[in-house]
Amino acid sequence: MIELRTPAEIEEMRPAGRFVAEVLTRVSSEAAVGVNLLELDALAHDMIRDRGAVSSYIDYHPSFGAMPFGKVLCTSVNDAVLHGLPHNYRLRDGDLVSLDFAAAVDGWVADSAVSVIVGKKRPEDVRLIEVTTRALEAGIAAATSGAKVGDISAAISAVATAAGYSINTDFGGHGVGRTMHGDPHIPNDGRAGRGYPLRPGLVIAIEPWFLQSTDEIVTDKDGWTLRSTDGSRGAHMEHTIAITEDGPIILTARA
């Protein structure tokens, strides 16, 4: 069911958005050579506890997950692009890591993701992150009252295809509210003018993610982490936004 939020409810969602942004800012700044993924997850866990927030991940067990996620942060490294399950791995020079985080504050959820490079930057990784960021920005710009879901999808895919990246539509954006995942689904490819109409009060997560040389993914043996089938690297960017008469509000904007 698609739910529209009142202006007062959108204001109530702002603390969750700010908290999720704060966690991603802090965790991404701590992602350095030699840091263990479990240490990053523990940092996010500490911030959740200190804030009195609730993790949207730790007990999450959808049909595509082998078991409850069990961690509070997704850490997808190099050829992993989504749902990376934190494990005993120390980041190495040149790693590309995508960090995805969602949590509830006062009953409202926000969801966001960012990709960063640890240490020495490969030009192809810098380009991948830059294109994914521009695709997110294009999707947000298209999220205006009176437009359609397909306008967001078309804006994202236009940026990706112009850069030579193919697009997987198995996973994409989604509604956000009292729970992390709701309707409508926001695919990263689609036709402008098609799909659900965007109305003021709709709160959604827009999340383009691309792989360097494929759009095919496989689930890791951990039952969660999604990796490219050809070993190429991936990037993932995401914001939770609210659609209003005056344009989209980015609830998870980072300083």
Short mmCIF file of C-alpha atoms in Angstrom, two decimals:
data_model
loop_
_atom_site.label_atom_id
_atom_site.label_comp_id
_atom_site.label_asym_id
_atom_site.label_seq_id
_atom_site.Cartn_x
_atom_site.Cartn_y
_atom_site.Cartn_z
CA MET A 1 0.00 0.00 0.00
CA ILE A 2 1.27 3.46 -0.91
CA GLU A 3 0.93 6.02 1.87
CA LEU A 4 1.18 9.79 1.64
CA ARG A 5 2.55 11.76 4.57
CA THR A 6 1.24 15.05 5.87
CA PRO A 7 3.60 18.04 6.08
CA ALA A 8 3.68 17.50 9.86
CA GLU A 9 4.68 13.85 9.41
CA ILE A 10 7.45 14.81 6.99
CA GLU A 11 8.79 17.16 9.66
CA GLU A 12 8.67 14.25 12.11
CA MET A 13 10.82 12.21 9.68
CA ARG A 14 13.61 14.77 9.61
CA PRO A 15 15.39 13.51 12.77
CA ALA A 16 15.66 10.00 11.29
CA GLY A 17 17.09 11.45 8.10
CA ARG A 18 19.62 13.54 9.99
CA PHE A 19 20.66 10.58 12.13
CA VAL A 20 21.18 8.27 9.14
CA ALA A 21 23.23 11.00 7.44
CA GLU A 22 25.34 11.45 10.58
CA VAL A 23 26.07 7.72 10.83
CA LEU A 24 27.10 7.43 7.18
CA THR A 25 29.28 10.52 7.43
CA ARG A 26 31.05 9.15 10.50
CA VAL A 27 31.40 5.58 9.25
CA SER A 28 32.67 6.63 5.81
CA SER A 29 35.26 8.89 7.45
CA GLU A 30 36.48 5.91 9.49
CA ALA A 31 36.77 3.62 6.44
CA ALA A 32 40.56 3.50 6.09
CA VAL A 33 43.27 1.00 5.23
CA GLY A 34 43.46 -1.61 7.98
CA VAL A 35 40.01 -0.95 9.45
CA ASN A 36 37.89 -4.08 9.87
CA LEU A 37 34.35 -4.15 8.46
CA LEU A 38 33.17 -5.43 11.83
CA GLU A 39 34.64 -2.32 13.45
CA LEU A 40 32.58 -0.12 11.12
CA ASP A 41 29.45 -2.10 11.99
CA ALA A 42 30.24 -1.78 15.70
CA LEU A 43 30.62 1.99 15.32
CA ALA A 44 27.21 2.24 13.67
CA HIS A 45 25.77 0.01 16.39
CA ASP A 46 27.18 2.28 19.11
CA MET A 47 25.68 5.35 17.43
CA ILE A 48 22.28 3.64 17.26
CA ARG A 49 22.43 2.83 20.97
CA ASP A 50 23.59 6.30 21.94
CA ARG A 51 20.80 7.93 19.94
CA GLY A 52 18.08 5.55 21.14
CA ALA A 53 17.37 4.63 17.52
CA VAL A 54 16.31 1.24 16.16
CA SER A 55 18.18 -0.67 13.44
CA SER A 56 16.18 -1.49 10.32
CA TYR A 57 18.63 -4.25 9.37
CA ILE A 58 19.53 -6.43 12.32
CA ASP A 59 16.32 -8.51 12.32
CA TYR A 60 15.54 -8.00 8.63
CA HIS A 61 14.75 -11.30 6.90
CA PRO A 62 13.15 -10.92 3.46
CA SER A 63 12.65 -13.83 1.08
CA PHE A 64 15.98 -13.18 -0.68
CA GLY A 65 18.02 -13.32 2.55
CA ALA A 66 19.29 -16.65 3.85
CA MET A 67 18.70 -15.63 7.48
CA PRO A 68 18.10 -12.47 9.53
CA PHE A 69 20.78 -9.96 8.53
CA GLY A 70 22.22 -9.76 12.03
CA LYS A 71 24.21 -6.53 11.53
CA VAL A 72 23.25 -2.85 11.42
CA LEU A 73 25.32 -1.74 8.41
CA CYS A 74 25.76 -3.04 4.86
CA THR A 75 29.43 -3.07 3.79
CA SER A 76 29.86 -4.01 0.13
CA VAL A 77 33.50 -4.12 -1.00
CA ASN A 78 34.81 -4.07 -4.58
CA ASP A 79 32.82 -6.62 -6.63
CA ALA A 80 30.08 -6.59 -3.95
CA VAL A 81 27.51 -3.86 -4.58
CA LEU A 82 24.46 -4.50 -2.37
CA HIS A 83 23.57 -6.09 0.98
CA GLY A 84 27.20 -6.64 1.94
CA LEU A 85 27.23 -8.56 5.23
CA PRO A 86 29.99 -7.22 7.52
CA HIS A 87 32.62 -9.87 8.22
CA ASN A 88 36.20 -10.20 9.39
CA TYR A 89 37.88 -8.27 6.59
CA ARG A 90 40.37 -5.41 6.91
CA LEU A 91 40.11 -2.78 4.23
CA ARG A 92 43.02 -2.60 1.80
CA ASP A 93 44.56 0.20 -0.19
CA GLY A 94 42.36 0.88 -3.23
CA ASP A 95 39.22 -0.87 -1.98
CA LEU A 96 35.89 0.54 -3.14
CA VAL A 97 33.36 0.18 -0.33
CA SER A 98 29.65 0.94 -0.42
CA LEU A 99 28.00 1.66 2.94
CA ASP A 100 24.23 1.33 3.26
CA PHE A 101 22.40 2.22 6.48
CA ALA A 102 18.79 2.50 7.62
CA ALA A 103 17.37 3.16 11.06
CA ALA A 104 14.24 4.39 12.79
CA VAL A 105 14.03 7.39 15.10
CA ASP A 106 10.75 7.94 16.96
CA GLY A 107 9.10 5.35 14.73
CA TRP A 108 10.12 6.89 11.39
CA VAL A 109 12.68 5.25 9.07
CA ALA A 110 15.32 6.80 6.81
CA ASP A 111 17.59 4.92 4.40
CA SER A 112 20.74 6.07 2.62
CA ALA A 113 23.96 4.79 1.03
CA VAL A 114 27.32 6.13 -0.08
CA SER A 115 30.34 4.67 -1.87
CA VAL A 116 33.92 5.66 -1.03
CA ILE A 117 37.42 4.64 -2.05
CA VAL A 118 39.93 3.66 0.61
CA GLY A 119 43.47 4.88 -0.03
CA LYS A 120 44.74 5.08 -3.61
CA LYS A 121 41.99 5.87 -6.11
CA ARG A 122 41.65 4.02 -9.40
CA PRO A 123 40.36 6.32 -12.17
CA GLU A 124 37.71 3.79 -13.19
CA ASP A 125 36.40 3.65 -9.61
CA VAL A 126 36.31 7.44 -9.34
CA ARG A 127 34.31 7.57 -12.57
CA LEU A 128 31.89 4.87 -11.41
CA ILE A 129 31.13 6.72 -8.17
CA GLU A 130 30.82 10.04 -10.01
CA VAL A 131 28.33 8.60 -12.52
CA THR A 132 26.31 6.90 -9.78
CA THR A 133 26.19 10.17 -7.86
CA ARG A 134 25.01 12.07 -10.94
CA ALA A 135 22.36 9.42 -11.55
CA LEU A 136 21.08 9.89 -8.00
CA GLU A 137 20.99 13.65 -8.47
CA ALA A 138 19.11 13.25 -11.76
CA GLY A 139 16.60 10.91 -10.15
CA ILE A 140 15.98 13.33 -7.30
CA ALA A 141 15.57 16.27 -9.71
CA ALA A 142 12.91 14.27 -11.58
CA ALA A 143 10.97 13.54 -8.38
CA THR A 144 8.53 16.42 -8.63
CA SER A 145 4.83 16.60 -7.91
CA GLY A 146 2.87 15.64 -11.02
CA ALA A 147 5.62 13.50 -12.50
CA LYS A 148 5.60 9.68 -12.59
CA VAL A 149 7.84 7.00 -11.13
CA GLY A 150 9.01 6.32 -14.67
CA ASP A 151 10.41 9.85 -14.87
CA ILE A 152 12.75 9.07 -11.97
CA SER A 153 13.75 5.74 -13.52
CA ALA A 154 14.33 7.28 -16.96
CA ALA A 155 16.48 10.06 -15.50
CA ILE A 156 18.68 7.53 -13.68
CA SER A 157 19.06 5.24 -16.68
CA ALA A 158 19.89 8.14 -19.01
CA VAL A 159 22.95 8.99 -16.93
CA ALA A 160 24.06 5.36 -16.67
CA THR A 161 23.64 4.46 -20.32
CA ALA A 162 25.39 7.64 -21.48
CA ALA A 163 28.36 6.53 -19.39
CA GLY A 164 28.28 3.02 -20.86
CA TYR A 165 26.92 1.18 -17.82
CA SER A 166 24.17 -1.42 -18.05
CA ILE A 167 21.35 -1.51 -15.49
CA ASN A 168 19.96 -4.24 -13.28
CA THR A 169 16.34 -3.73 -12.22
CA ASP A 170 16.10 -6.54 -9.67
CA PHE A 171 16.75 -4.09 -6.84
CA GLY A 172 16.01 -0.38 -6.72
CA GLY A 173 14.36 2.38 -4.75
CA HIS A 174 11.24 2.05 -2.62
CA GLY A 175 8.77 3.73 -0.36
CA VAL A 176 9.93 4.64 3.16
CA GLY A 177 7.90 5.42 6.26
CA ARG A 178 7.16 3.42 9.37
CA THR A 179 9.04 0.53 7.74
CA MET A 180 12.17 0.46 5.59
CA HIS A 181 10.69 -1.00 2.42
CA GLY A 182 7.28 -0.12 1.02
CA ASP A 183 5.54 0.77 -2.19
CA PRO A 184 6.13 2.05 -4.77
CA HIS A 185 9.14 0.28 -6.24
CA ILE A 186 11.50 2.73 -7.98
CA PRO A 187 13.49 0.83 -10.65
CA ASN A 188 16.70 2.29 -12.01
CA ASP A 189 15.49 1.95 -15.58
CA GLY A 190 12.11 2.83 -17.04
CA ARG A 191 10.08 4.98 -19.40
CA ALA A 192 9.28 8.59 -18.69
CA GLY A 193 5.61 9.36 -18.18
CA ARG A 194 4.80 5.83 -16.98
CA GLY A 195 4.03 4.38 -13.57
CA TYR A 196 2.65 5.67 -10.30
CA PRO A 197 2.03 9.43 -10.14
CA LEU A 198 4.23 11.35 -7.72
CA ARG A 199 2.13 13.29 -5.23
CA PRO A 200 3.05 15.59 -2.35
CA GLY A 201 3.57 13.53 0.79
CA LEU A 202 5.18 10.56 -0.96
CA VAL A 203 8.44 9.58 0.77
CA ILE A 204 10.79 7.34 -1.17
CA ALA A 205 14.36 6.13 -1.28
CA ILE A 206 16.06 6.58 -4.64
CA GLU A 207 19.10 4.33 -5.04
CA PRO A 208 21.03 3.89 -8.28
CA TRP A 209 23.70 1.22 -8.24
CA PHE A 210 25.90 0.16 -11.14
CA LEU A 211 28.63 -2.33 -11.92
CA GLN A 212 31.55 -1.49 -14.18
CA SER A 213 31.06 -4.12 -16.87
CA THR A 214 27.89 -6.13 -16.23
CA ASP A 215 24.38 -5.91 -14.84
CA GLU A 216 24.34 -9.50 -13.60
CA ILE A 217 24.71 -10.35 -9.92
CA VAL A 218 25.10 -13.46 -7.81
CA THR A 219 24.49 -14.05 -4.11
CA ASP A 220 27.61 -14.75 -2.07
CA LYS A 221 27.84 -17.89 0.04
CA ASP A 222 27.08 -15.74 3.11
CA GLY A 223 23.48 -15.69 1.87
CA TRP A 224 23.27 -11.89 1.61
CA THR A 225 26.07 -10.12 -0.24
CA LEU A 226 25.35 -9.47 -3.92
CA ARG A 227 28.39 -9.55 -6.20
CA SER A 228 28.99 -8.98 -9.90
CA THR A 229 29.21 -12.17 -11.94
CA ASP A 230 32.38 -11.02 -13.69
CA GLY A 231 34.29 -9.61 -10.71
CA SER A 232 33.87 -5.98 -11.76
CA ARG A 233 33.38 -3.35 -9.08
CA GLY A 234 30.16 -1.66 -8.07
CA ALA A 235 28.97 1.62 -6.57
CA HIS A 236 25.73 2.46 -4.74
CA MET A 237 24.28 5.84 -3.80
CA GLU A 238 20.97 6.46 -2.03
CA HIS A 239 18.90 9.18 -0.39
CA THR A 240 15.49 9.24 1.26
CA ILE A 241 13.44 12.12 -0.13
CA ALA A 242 10.01 13.62 0.43
CA ILE A 243 8.01 14.96 -2.51
CA THR A 244 6.36 18.32 -1.85
CA GLU A 245 4.58 21.02 -3.85
CA ASP A 246 7.83 23.00 -3.72
CA GLY A 247 10.07 20.17 -4.93
CA PRO A 248 11.88 17.21 -3.37
CA ILE A 249 13.34 17.44 0.14
CA ILE A 250 16.43 15.30 0.75
CA LEU A 251 15.86 14.01 4.28
CA THR A 252 19.22 12.19 4.42
CA ALA A 253 21.38 15.01 3.04
CA ARG A 254 24.92 14.80 4.42
CA ALA A 255 26.84 17.88 5.51
#
